[in-house]
């Protein structure tokens, strides 16, 4: 019986692979078209008005602008598969290298922020659901509305004002690598991570609280209680796990929001991450880098969502296809 | 079946909690909704009347009176270039409201229509709409917005239209999901059996049922767009300076945070209260339609 359910979940996951492949292909095509739909001569646009004729001619050759669009796409996609996303015309650095260099910063920021917001939101949600309708619950519900109304750039600014400018406890900008100075690294990641994760706390808390309230009303909980199990045990083992399903999905969905938010937060705190690279590349009209970044970000978000969806159907095999 | 599900599901909830606490909670929500609506009306009046109201020129630089706290000359003080904050705030409301209302209108109209048609026709069209949504939603909204603006250039119109287009998939999904839940009801099937043509059926039977969920969603979305425009301004990629936007004012105040917070407070509060009000109204609407409505 249990095996049937697992193999059912597995076959559902496998059945979704062709669609995943199709989506990835479409995302890559969209990204490719971005540069190629530029009005006028792409080579001229990429290099700017001051480029010499030879430079433009070299780039035209490089981009294979004389070949048909589809052939260029296939070539570009093949290169992307082997990790070649082209070379920036502003810095002369390969795009892949530029992204790989900055990826650890963004990943660390994202993970620290996700971990902090999960811990805080789970604690608050469990508390809130346990005393549903009570003072704490009502306060937290109201507070979560307030929290969601604070844009992350504003929160970042407020945190800098309090903890960097007034109290002077933490740096307002800059990044210290973990390998150089672990404590300095923690100090440089904490404010950005809070600013990035605060909205997620509200989102996660509301989802989990609502599911917990439903779970706590079920017979199995009354049963556990009548067996004399401690409240903590009931909340953590009997109620939290069955209630965490929507949370898993929401975390997957919010990964996109976290990546989007890191663009702002990294710029605000001057962190050398992928998001900052995107903003800088856009400001400098370094479109090859923008294109590479868009591809990497789009593909990562799709893969993360695919993984969480699959995880979801493993945790609860009753989920039907396409129920989102 | 589906119709029958609705009534019994609400009955126990109502029977179980007719307590005073619950009633008080309800009244409190109503007050906050009224306050929210009041604030939004105020912002709308400011946005529409920005050019008519007796305000200083929002872009008039006066270096001598820079960074002043509120006074009778400048009710909300001045920014780093001595520009009147009240005037900039009111003119900023114009930008915020224009961008958000235009973007949401595009999204609701096109997305609603696509989702409704997809949910009603099902089959290939539905597959196409969902497929394209997946592709667009694969990108974090801000990333795609930044990338597209890098190509198109940034003007008020470009920003509004691109945000609008990028949000079409979201509304299409909401509309499709609601259409599906309605078309499962038997009265719609009855209507099509009785000879109402398919397209007419869509509009007569389904449209009234998806308008409310879409509206509830649209209110929350208005707030998101305001934040999005603010984010762009913060990155220096929104409407070109010196024209004021709330995000721009917050970004400008960053330079002075070690001296004074007066340049930050008006725009930051305006943005906070507007987003809060919109999400309260949206939530109120959602609660009205959601029969399974959780307790406050």
Coordinates of C-alpha atoms in Angstrom, one line a residue:
Chain A
X1 CA 0.0 0.0 0.0
X2 CA 2.7 2.5 1.1
X3 CA 4.8 1.4 -1.8
X4 CA 2.0 2.1 -4.2
X5 CA 1.7 5.6 -2.9
X6 CA 5.4 6.2 -3.2
X7 CA 5.6 4.8 -6.7
X8 CA 2.6 6.9 -7.5
X9 CA 4.3 10.0 -6.4
X10 CA 7.5 9.0 -8.3
X11 CA 5.5 8.4 -11.5
X12 CA 3.8 11.7 -11.1
X13 CA 7.1 13.4 -10.7
X14 CA 8.5 11.6 -13.8
X15 CA 5.4 12.5 -15.8
X16 CA 6.1 16.2 -15.1
X17 CA 9.6 16.0 -16.5
X18 CA 8.6 16.7 -20.2
X19 CA 6.7 19.7 -19.1
X20 CA 9.7 20.9 -17.1
X21 CA 11.9 20.4 -20.1
X22 CA 9.5 22.4 -22.2
X23 CA 9.3 25.2 -19.7
X24 CA 13.1 25.4 -19.5
X25 CA 13.4 25.5 -23.2
X26 CA 10.8 28.3 -23.4
X27 CA 12.6 30.3 -20.7
X28 CA 15.9 29.9 -22.6
X29 CA 14.2 31.0 -25.8
X30 CA 12.7 34.1 -24.1
X31 CA 16.0 35.0 -22.7
X32 CA 17.7 34.6 -26.0
X33 CA 15.1 36.7 -27.8
X34 CA 15.7 39.6 -25.3
X35 CA 19.0 40.5 -27.0
X36 CA 17.9 39.7 -30.4
X37 CA 14.7 41.7 -30.4
X38 CA 16.7 44.9 -29.7
X39 CA 15.6 47.6 -32.1
X40 CA 18.2 48.5 -34.6
X41 CA 21.6 46.8 -34.9
X42 CA 22.2 44.7 -31.8
X43 CA 26.0 45.0 -32.2
X44 CA 25.7 48.8 -32.2
X45 CA 23.4 48.8 -29.2
X46 CA 25.6 46.4 -27.3
X47 CA 28.8 48.4 -27.9
X48 CA 27.3 51.9 -27.7
X49 CA 27.6 54.9 -30.0
X50 CA 31.3 55.3 -29.6
X51 CA 32.4 51.9 -31.0
X52 CA 34.6 51.8 -34.0
X53 CA 33.5 50.1 -37.2
X54 CA 36.0 47.3 -36.7
X55 CA 34.7 46.6 -33.2
X56 CA 31.1 46.5 -34.5
X57 CA 32.1 44.2 -37.4
X58 CA 34.0 41.9 -35.0
X59 CA 30.9 41.7 -32.7
X60 CA 28.6 41.1 -35.6
X61 CA 30.8 38.1 -36.6
X62 CA 31.0 37.0 -33.0
X63 CA 27.2 37.1 -32.5
X64 CA 26.8 35.5 -36.0
X65 CA 24.3 38.1 -36.9
X66 CA 24.3 37.0 -40.5
X67 CA 23.0 33.6 -39.7
X68 CA 19.3 32.8 -39.3
X69 CA 17.8 33.4 -35.8
X70 CA 17.0 29.8 -35.1
X71 CA 20.5 28.6 -36.0
X72 CA 21.9 31.3 -33.6
X73 CA 19.6 30.2 -30.9
X74 CA 20.6 26.5 -31.2
X75 CA 24.3 27.5 -31.1
X76 CA 23.7 29.8 -28.1
X77 CA 21.8 27.1 -26.2
X78 CA 24.5 24.6 -26.9
X79 CA 27.1 27.0 -25.6
X80 CA 25.0 27.7 -22.5
X81 CA 24.8 23.9 -21.9
X82 CA 28.6 23.7 -21.8
X83 CA 28.7 26.6 -19.4
X84 CA 29.6 29.3 -22.0
X85 CA 27.3 32.3 -21.6
X86 CA 29.5 34.6 -23.7
X87 CA 31.9 37.3 -22.7
X88 CA 31.0 40.7 -21.3
X89 CA 31.8 43.5 -23.8
X90 CA 32.3 46.0 -20.9
X91 CA 34.7 44.1 -18.7
X92 CA 36.0 41.4 -21.1
X93 CA 35.3 38.8 -18.4
X94 CA 33.4 35.6 -19.3
X95 CA 29.8 35.9 -18.0
X96 CA 29.9 32.4 -16.4
X97 CA 33.0 33.4 -14.4
X98 CA 31.5 36.6 -13.3
X99 CA 28.4 34.8 -12.0
X100 CA 30.3 32.0 -10.3
X101 CA 32.4 34.5 -8.5
X102 CA 29.4 36.2 -7.0
X103 CA 27.1 33.3 -6.5
X104 CA 28.4 32.3 -3.0
X105 CA 27.5 35.7 -1.6
X106 CA 23.9 35.5 -2.9
X107 CA 23.5 31.9 -1.8
X108 CA 24.7 32.6 1.7
X109 CA 22.5 35.6 2.0
X110 CA 19.5 33.7 0.7
X111 CA 20.1 30.7 2.9
X112 CA 20.8 32.6 6.1
X113 CA 17.7 34.7 5.4
X114 CA 15.5 31.7 4.7
X115 CA 16.7 29.9 7.8
X116 CA 16.1 32.8 10.1
X117 CA 12.7 33.5 8.7
X118 CA 11.7 29.8 8.9
X119 CA 12.8 29.5 12.6
X120 CA 11.0 32.7 13.6
X121 CA 7.8 32.0 11.6
X122 CA 7.5 28.4 12.8
X123 CA 7.8 29.4 16.4
X124 CA 5.3 32.2 16.1
X125 CA 2.9 30.2 14.0
X126 CA 2.9 27.3 16.4
X127 CA 2.3 29.6 19.4
X128 CA -0.4 31.5 17.5
X129 CA -2.2 28.4 16.4
X130 CA -2.1 26.8 19.8
X131 CA -3.8 29.8 21.3
X132 CA -5.9 30.6 18.2
X133 CA -8.1 33.7 18.8
X134 CA -6.1 34.7 21.9
X135 CA -4.2 37.9 22.4
X136 CA -0.9 36.7 21.0
X137 CA -2.6 35.3 17.9
X138 CA -4.5 38.5 17.2
X139 CA -1.5 40.6 17.8
X140 CA 0.6 38.5 15.4
X141 CA -2.1 38.5 12.7
X142 CA -2.2 42.3 12.8
X143 CA 1.6 42.5 13.0
X144 CA 2.0 40.3 10.0
X145 CA -0.1 42.7 8.0
X146 CA 2.0 45.5 9.1
X147 CA 5.2 43.6 8.4
X148 CA 4.1 42.8 4.8
X149 CA 3.4 46.5 4.2
X150 CA 7.1 47.4 4.8
X151 CA 9.0 47.2 1.5
X152 CA 12.3 45.4 2.0
X153 CA 14.4 48.5 0.9
X154 CA 12.7 50.5 3.5
X155 CA 13.3 47.9 6.2
X156 CA 16.9 47.7 5.1
X157 CA 17.2 51.5 5.5
X158 CA 15.6 51.4 9.0
X159 CA 17.9 48.6 10.1
X160 CA 20.9 50.6 8.9
X161 CA 19.7 53.7 10.7
X162 CA 19.3 51.8 14.0
X163 CA 22.0 49.2 14.0
X164 CA 24.7 50.8 11.9
X165 CA 24.3 54.6 12.2
X166 CA 22.9 55.1 15.7
X167 CA 24.1 52.0 17.6
X168 CA 27.2 51.3 15.5
X169 CA 27.0 47.6 16.2
X170 CA 27.0 46.3 12.6
X171 CA 28.4 47.6 9.3
X172 CA 26.1 49.5 7.0
X173 CA 27.7 48.2 3.9
X174 CA 30.3 45.8 2.6
X175 CA 31.1 42.1 2.7
X176 CA 33.6 40.1 4.6
X177 CA 34.3 36.6 3.2
X178 CA 33.7 33.7 5.6
X179 CA 37.1 32.3 4.8
X180 CA 38.8 35.5 5.8
X181 CA 36.9 36.2 9.0
X182 CA 33.9 34.1 10.0
X183 CA 32.7 36.6 12.6
X184 CA 33.0 39.5 10.3
X185 CA 31.2 37.5 7.7
X186 CA 28.3 36.9 10.1
X187 CA 28.2 40.6 10.9
X188 CA 28.0 41.6 7.3
X189 CA 25.3 39.1 6.5
X190 CA 22.9 39.7 9.4
X191 CA 21.3 43.0 8.5
X192 CA 20.8 42.1 4.8
X193 CA 19.4 38.7 5.8
X194 CA 16.8 40.3 8.2
X195 CA 15.8 42.9 5.6
X196 CA 15.4 40.2 3.0
X197 CA 13.6 37.7 5.2
X198 CA 11.2 39.8 7.2
X199 CA 8.4 39.7 4.6
X200 CA 8.8 36.0 4.3
X201 CA 8.3 35.6 8.1
X202 CA 4.8 37.1 7.6
X203 CA 4.1 34.9 4.6
X204 CA 5.3 31.7 6.2
X205 CA 3.6 32.4 9.5
X206 CA 0.2 33.0 8.0
X207 CA 0.3 29.8 5.9
X208 CA 1.6 27.6 8.7
X209 CA -0.8 29.1 11.3
X210 CA -3.8 28.5 9.2
X211 CA -2.9 24.9 8.5
X212 CA -2.0 24.3 12.2
X213 CA -5.4 25.6 13.3
X214 CA -7.1 23.1 11.0
X215 CA -4.8 20.2 12.2
X216 CA -5.3 21.0 15.9
X217 CA -9.1 20.6 15.4
X218 CA -8.7 17.0 14.2
X219 CA -9.6 13.9 16.1
X220 CA -6.0 12.6 16.1
X221 CA -5.0 15.6 18.3
X222 CA -7.8 15.1 20.7
X223 CA -6.7 11.5 20.8
X224 CA -3.1 12.4 21.5
X225 CA -4.3 14.8 24.2
X226 CA -6.5 12.2 25.9
X227 CA -3.5 9.9 26.0
X228 CA -1.9 12.5 28.2
X229 CA 1.0 13.5 25.9
X230 CA 2.6 16.8 26.7
X231 CA 1.6 19.9 24.8
X232 CA 5.0 20.4 23.4
X233 CA 5.1 16.9 22.1
X234 CA 1.7 17.2 20.5
X235 CA 2.5 20.5 18.8
X236 CA 5.9 19.4 17.5
X237 CA 5.2 15.8 16.5
X238 CA 1.5 15.4 16.0
X239 CA 0.5 18.8 14.7
X240 CA 3.5 20.4 13.0
X241 CA 4.4 17.7 10.6
X242 CA 1.1 17.3 8.9
X243 CA 0.7 21.0 8.9
X244 CA 4.0 21.7 7.1
X245 CA 2.9 20.7 3.6
X246 CA 1.7 24.1 2.4
X247 CA 4.8 25.6 4.0
X248 CA 7.1 23.5 1.8
X249 CA 5.3 24.7 -1.3
X250 CA 5.3 28.3 -0.2
X251 CA 9.0 28.2 0.6
X252 CA 9.6 27.0 -3.0
X253 CA 7.4 29.7 -4.4
X254 CA 9.1 32.4 -2.3
X255 CA 12.6 31.4 -3.5
X256 CA 11.8 33.6 -6.5
X257 CA 10.9 36.4 -4.2
X258 CA 14.1 36.0 -2.3
X259 CA 16.2 36.1 -5.4
X260 CA 14.3 39.2 -6.6
X261 CA 14.7 40.8 -3.2
X262 CA 18.4 40.1 -3.1
X263 CA 18.8 42.4 -6.1
X264 CA 17.7 45.3 -3.9
X265 CA 19.3 44.2 -0.7
X266 CA 22.7 43.5 -2.3
X267 CA 22.6 47.0 -3.9
X268 CA 21.5 48.6 -0.7
X269 CA 24.3 47.0 1.4
X270 CA 26.9 47.0 -1.4
X271 CA 27.3 43.2 -1.3
X272 CA 29.2 41.7 -4.2
X273 CA 26.5 39.2 -5.2
X274 CA 24.6 38.1 -8.3
X275 CA 21.8 40.6 -7.7
X276 CA 24.2 43.5 -7.6
X277 CA 25.8 42.2 -10.7
X278 CA 22.5 42.4 -12.5
X279 CA 21.8 46.0 -11.4
X280 CA 25.4 47.1 -12.4
X281 CA 25.1 45.3 -15.7
X282 CA 21.8 47.0 -16.5
X283 CA 23.1 50.4 -15.5
X284 CA 26.1 49.8 -17.8
X285 CA 24.0 48.3 -20.5
X286 CA 26.1 45.1 -20.4
X287 CA 23.4 43.1 -22.1
X288 CA 25.4 39.9 -22.6
X289 CA 25.8 39.7 -18.8
X290 CA 22.1 40.6 -18.3
X291 CA 21.1 37.8 -20.7
X292 CA 23.3 35.2 -18.9
X293 CA 22.0 36.3 -15.5
X294 CA 18.4 36.1 -16.6
X295 CA 19.0 32.6 -17.9
X296 CA 20.7 31.4 -14.7
X297 CA 18.0 33.0 -12.5
X298 CA 15.1 31.7 -14.5
X299 CA 16.4 28.2 -14.7
X300 CA 17.2 28.1 -10.9
X301 CA 13.7 29.3 -9.9
X302 CA 12.1 26.7 -12.2
X303 CA 14.2 23.9 -10.8
X304 CA 13.6 24.8 -7.2
X305 CA 9.9 24.9 -7.8
X306 CA 10.0 21.6 -9.5
X307 CA 11.9 20.1 -6.6
X308 CA 9.5 21.4 -4.0
X309 CA 6.5 20.3 -6.0
X310 CA 8.0 16.8 -6.2
X311 CA 8.8 16.8 -2.5
X312 CA 5.2 17.8 -1.9
X313 CA 3.7 14.9 -3.8
X314 CA 6.1 12.6 -1.9
X315 CA 5.1 13.9 1.5
X316 CA 1.4 13.8 0.6
X317 CA 0.8 11.3 -2.3
X318 CA -2.9 12.2 -2.4
X319 CA -2.1 15.4 -4.2
X320 CA -3.5 15.4 -7.7
X321 CA -1.6 16.6 -10.8
X322 CA -1.7 20.3 -11.6
X323 CA -3.3 21.2 -8.3
X324 CA -1.5 24.4 -7.5
Chain B
X1 CA -22.5 18.2 -5.1
X2 CA -20.4 21.3 -5.2
X3 CA -23.2 23.5 -4.3
X4 CA -24.2 21.3 -1.4
X5 CA -20.7 21.5 0.1
X6 CA -20.9 25.2 0.8
X7 CA -23.7 25.6 3.3
X8 CA -22.8 22.8 5.8
X9 CA -19.2 23.8 5.8
X10 CA -20.1 27.2 7.3
X11 CA -22.7 26.1 9.7
X12 CA -20.5 24.5 12.4
X13 CA -18.1 27.5 12.4
X14 CA -20.9 29.9 13.1
X15 CA -22.6 27.7 15.7
X16 CA -19.3 27.0 17.5
X17 CA -18.2 30.6 18.1
X18 CA -21.0 33.1 18.6
X19 CA -18.9 34.6 21.3
X20 CA -18.5 38.2 22.2
X21 CA -14.8 38.0 21.4
X22 CA -15.5 37.1 17.9
X23 CA -18.0 39.9 17.5
X24 CA -15.6 42.4 18.8
X25 CA -12.9 41.2 16.5
X26 CA -15.2 41.7 13.6
X27 CA -16.0 45.2 14.5
X28 CA -12.3 46.0 14.9
X29 CA -11.7 44.8 11.4
X30 CA -14.4 46.9 10.1
X31 CA -12.9 50.0 11.6
X32 CA -9.5 49.2 10.1
X33 CA -11.2 48.7 6.7
X34 CA -12.9 52.0 6.9
X35 CA -9.7 53.7 7.9
X36 CA -8.0 51.9 5.0
X37 CA -10.6 53.1 2.5
X38 CA -10.4 56.6 3.9
X39 CA -6.6 56.7 3.5
X40 CA -6.8 55.4 -0.1
X41 CA -9.4 58.0 -1.0
X42 CA -7.1 60.7 0.5
X43 CA -4.2 59.4 -1.6
X44 CA -6.3 59.3 -4.7
X45 CA -7.5 62.9 -4.1
X46 CA -3.9 64.0 -3.7
X47 CA -2.9 62.1 -6.9
X48 CA -5.7 63.6 -9.0
X49 CA -5.4 67.1 -7.5
X50 CA -1.6 67.3 -7.4
X51 CA -1.5 70.0 -10.1
X52 CA -4.4 72.0 -8.8
X53 CA -3.7 72.0 -5.1
X54 CA -2.0 75.2 -3.8
X55 CA 1.5 73.6 -3.4
X56 CA 5.0 74.7 -4.0
X57 CA 6.8 73.5 -7.1
X58 CA 8.0 70.0 -6.3
X59 CA 11.2 70.5 -8.2
X60 CA 12.1 74.0 -7.0
X61 CA 15.6 73.7 -5.6
X62 CA 16.5 76.1 -2.7
X63 CA 19.9 75.2 -1.3
X64 CA 19.6 77.7 1.6
X65 CA 16.6 75.9 3.2
X66 CA 17.8 72.3 2.8
X67 CA 17.0 69.6 5.3
X68 CA 14.6 71.7 7.4
X69 CA 12.2 70.1 9.9
X70 CA 8.5 70.7 9.4
X71 CA 7.5 74.4 9.7
X72 CA 4.7 76.7 8.7
X73 CA 6.4 77.3 5.3
X74 CA 7.1 73.6 4.7
X75 CA 4.6 71.5 6.5
X76 CA 6.6 68.3 6.0
X77 CA 10.0 70.0 5.9
X78 CA 12.5 70.0 3.0
X79 CA 14.8 67.5 1.4
X80 CA 18.5 67.7 0.8
X81 CA 18.0 70.2 -2.1
X82 CA 15.6 72.3 -0.2
X83 CA 12.6 71.0 -2.1
X84 CA 9.2 71.1 -0.4
X85 CA 8.4 67.6 0.9
X86 CA 4.7 68.0 1.0
X87 CA 4.5 69.0 -2.6
X88 CA 6.9 66.1 -3.6
X89 CA 4.8 63.7 -1.6
X90 CA 1.6 64.7 -3.3
X91 CA 3.2 64.7 -6.7
X92 CA 4.8 61.3 -5.9
X93 CA 1.3 60.0 -5.1
X94 CA 0.4 60.8 -8.7
X95 CA 3.2 58.6 -10.0
X96 CA 2.5 55.8 -7.6
X97 CA -1.2 55.8 -8.3
X98 CA -0.7 56.1 -12.1
X99 CA 1.7 53.2 -12.3
X100 CA -0.2 50.9 -10.0
X101 CA -3.7 51.6 -11.4
X102 CA -2.6 51.4 -15.0
X103 CA -0.5 48.2 -14.4
X104 CA -3.3 46.5 -12.4
X105 CA -5.9 47.5 -15.0
X106 CA -3.9 45.9 -17.8
X107 CA -3.3 42.8 -15.7
X108 CA -6.9 42.4 -14.5
X109 CA -8.4 43.0 -17.9
X110 CA -6.1 40.9 -20.1
X111 CA -5.3 38.3 -17.5
X112 CA -9.0 38.0 -16.3
X113 CA -10.1 37.5 -19.9
X114 CA -7.5 34.9 -20.7
X115 CA -8.0 33.0 -17.5
X116 CA -11.8 33.0 -17.9
X117 CA -11.5 31.7 -21.5
X118 CA -8.9 29.1 -20.5
X119 CA -11.0 27.9 -17.6
X120 CA -14.2 27.7 -19.7
X121 CA -12.8 26.2 -23.0
X122 CA -10.2 24.0 -21.3
X123 CA -8.2 21.9 -23.7
X124 CA -5.3 23.3 -25.8
X125 CA -6.0 26.9 -25.1
X126 CA -5.8 26.3 -21.4
X127 CA -2.6 24.4 -21.8
X128 CA -1.1 27.3 -23.7
X129 CA -2.1 29.9 -21.2
X130 CA -0.8 27.9 -18.3
X131 CA 2.4 27.1 -20.1
X132 CA 3.2 30.7 -21.0
X133 CA 2.3 31.7 -17.4
X134 CA 4.8 29.2 -16.1
X135 CA 7.5 30.7 -18.3
X136 CA 6.9 34.2 -17.3
X137 CA 6.4 33.4 -13.6
X138 CA 9.7 31.5 -13.7
X139 CA 11.5 34.9 -13.4
X140 CA 11.3 36.8 -10.2
X141 CA 9.1 39.8 -11.1
X142 CA 11.7 42.4 -10.3
X143 CA 14.4 40.7 -12.3
X144 CA 12.3 40.4 -15.5
X145 CA 11.1 44.0 -15.0
X146 CA 14.7 45.3 -14.7
X147 CA 15.8 43.3 -17.7
X148 CA 13.0 44.5 -19.9
X149 CA 13.4 48.1 -18.8
X150 CA 17.1 47.8 -19.7
X151 CA 15.9 47.2 -23.3
X152 CA 12.9 49.4 -23.5
X153 CA 14.0 52.4 -21.5
X154 CA 12.3 53.8 -18.5
X155 CA 9.3 56.1 -18.8
X156 CA 6.1 56.2 -16.8
X157 CA 4.3 54.5 -19.6
X158 CA 6.9 51.8 -20.1
X159 CA 7.1 51.0 -16.4
X160 CA 3.3 50.8 -16.1
X161 CA 2.8 48.7 -19.2
X162 CA 5.6 46.3 -18.5
X163 CA 4.5 45.7 -14.9
X164 CA 1.0 45.2 -16.3
X165 CA 2.1 42.7 -18.9
X166 CA 4.2 40.8 -16.4
X167 CA 1.3 40.4 -14.0
X168 CA -1.1 39.0 -16.6
X169 CA -0.2 35.4 -15.7
X170 CA -1.1 35.9 -12.1
X171 CA -4.5 37.3 -12.8
X172 CA -5.0 34.6 -15.5
X173 CA -4.4 31.9 -12.9
X174 CA -6.8 33.5 -10.3
X175 CA -9.5 33.9 -13.0
X176 CA -9.0 30.4 -14.3
X177 CA -9.1 28.8 -10.9
X178 CA -12.3 30.6 -10.0
X179 CA -13.8 29.9 -13.4
X180 CA -13.1 26.2 -12.9
X181 CA -14.8 26.2 -9.5
X182 CA -17.9 28.0 -11.0
X183 CA -18.2 25.9 -14.1
X184 CA -18.3 22.8 -11.9
X185 CA -21.6 24.1 -10.5
X186 CA -24.6 22.7 -12.1
X187 CA -26.4 25.9 -12.9
X188 CA -23.8 26.7 -15.5
X189 CA -24.1 23.3 -17.1
X190 CA -27.9 23.8 -17.0
X191 CA -27.5 27.1 -18.8
X192 CA -25.5 25.5 -21.5
X193 CA -28.0 22.6 -21.9
X194 CA -30.8 25.2 -22.2
X195 CA -29.0 26.5 -25.3
X196 CA -27.0 29.5 -24.1
X197 CA -24.1 29.6 -26.5
X198 CA -20.7 28.9 -25.0
X199 CA -19.3 32.4 -25.1
X200 CA -22.5 34.0 -23.9
X201 CA -22.5 31.4 -21.1
X202 CA -19.1 32.5 -20.1
X203 CA -20.1 36.1 -19.6
X204 CA -23.5 35.7 -18.2
X205 CA -22.8 32.9 -15.7
X206 CA -19.1 33.0 -14.9
X207 CA -18.1 36.6 -15.0
X208 CA -20.0 37.8 -12.0
X209 CA -18.4 35.0 -10.0
X210 CA -14.8 35.9 -10.8
X211 CA -15.1 39.6 -10.6
X212 CA -15.0 39.7 -6.8
X213 CA -12.0 37.3 -6.3
X214 CA -10.1 39.3 -9.0
X215 CA -10.9 42.6 -7.3
X216 CA -9.7 41.3 -4.0
X217 CA -6.5 40.2 -5.6
X218 CA -6.2 43.4 -7.5
X219 CA -6.2 45.5 -4.3
X220 CA -3.3 43.5 -2.8
X221 CA -1.6 43.8 -6.2
X222 CA -1.9 47.6 -6.2
X223 CA 0.2 47.6 -3.1
X224 CA 2.7 45.3 -4.6
X225 CA 3.1 47.5 -7.7
X226 CA 3.6 50.6 -5.5
X227 CA 6.4 48.7 -3.7
X228 CA 7.8 47.6 -7.1
X229 CA 8.0 51.1 -8.4
X230 CA 9.6 52.1 -5.1
X231 CA 12.2 49.3 -5.6
X232 CA 13.0 50.6 -9.0
X233 CA 13.4 54.1 -7.7
X234 CA 15.6 52.8 -5.0
X235 CA 17.8 51.2 -7.6
X236 CA 17.8 54.5 -9.5
X237 CA 15.9 52.8 -12.4
X238 CA 12.4 54.3 -12.1
X239 CA 11.1 57.5 -13.7
X240 CA 14.0 59.9 -14.4
X241 CA 14.8 62.5 -11.7
X242 CA 13.9 65.2 -10.7
X243 CA 10.3 64.1 -10.9
X244 CA 9.3 62.9 -7.4
X245 CA 8.1 59.4 -6.6
X246 CA 7.8 58.0 -3.1
X247 CA 10.6 55.5 -3.7
X248 CA 12.8 58.2 -5.1
X249 CA 12.2 60.3 -1.9
X250 CA 13.1 57.4 0.3
X251 CA 16.2 56.7 -1.8
X252 CA 17.2 60.4 -1.7
X253 CA 16.9 60.5 2.1
X254 CA 19.5 57.7 2.4
X255 CA 22.3 60.3 2.0
X256 CA 21.2 62.2 5.1
X257 CA 20.4 59.4 7.5
X258 CA 23.3 60.3 9.8
X259 CA 22.1 63.9 10.1
X260 CA 18.3 63.9 10.0
X261 CA 15.4 61.5 9.5
X262 CA 12.9 64.2 8.3
X263 CA 13.4 63.6 4.6
X264 CA 12.7 59.9 5.1
X265 CA 9.5 60.0 7.3
X266 CA 6.8 61.4 4.9
X267 CA 7.5 59.1 2.0
X268 CA 8.2 56.1 4.1
X269 CA 4.9 56.5 6.1
X270 CA 2.9 57.3 3.0
X271 CA 4.1 54.1 1.3
X272 CA 3.6 52.0 4.4
X273 CA 0.1 53.2 5.1
X274 CA -0.9 52.9 1.4
X275 CA 0.3 49.3 1.1
X276 CA -1.2 48.4 4.4
X277 CA -4.6 50.0 3.6
X278 CA -4.7 48.2 0.2
X279 CA -3.9 44.8 1.7
X280 CA -6.5 45.3 4.5
X281 CA -9.2 46.2 1.9
X282 CA -8.1 43.2 -0.3
X283 CA -8.2 40.9 2.7
X284 CA -11.6 42.2 3.8
X285 CA -12.9 41.4 0.2
X286 CA -11.3 38.0 0.2
X287 CA -12.9 37.2 3.5
X288 CA -16.3 38.2 2.3
X289 CA -16.2 35.7 -0.6
X290 CA -14.2 32.9 1.1
X291 CA -16.9 30.8 2.8
X292 CA -14.3 28.8 4.6
X293 CA -13.1 32.1 6.1
X294 CA -10.7 31.5 9.0
X295 CA -11.3 33.3 12.3
X296 CA -9.6 36.6 12.5

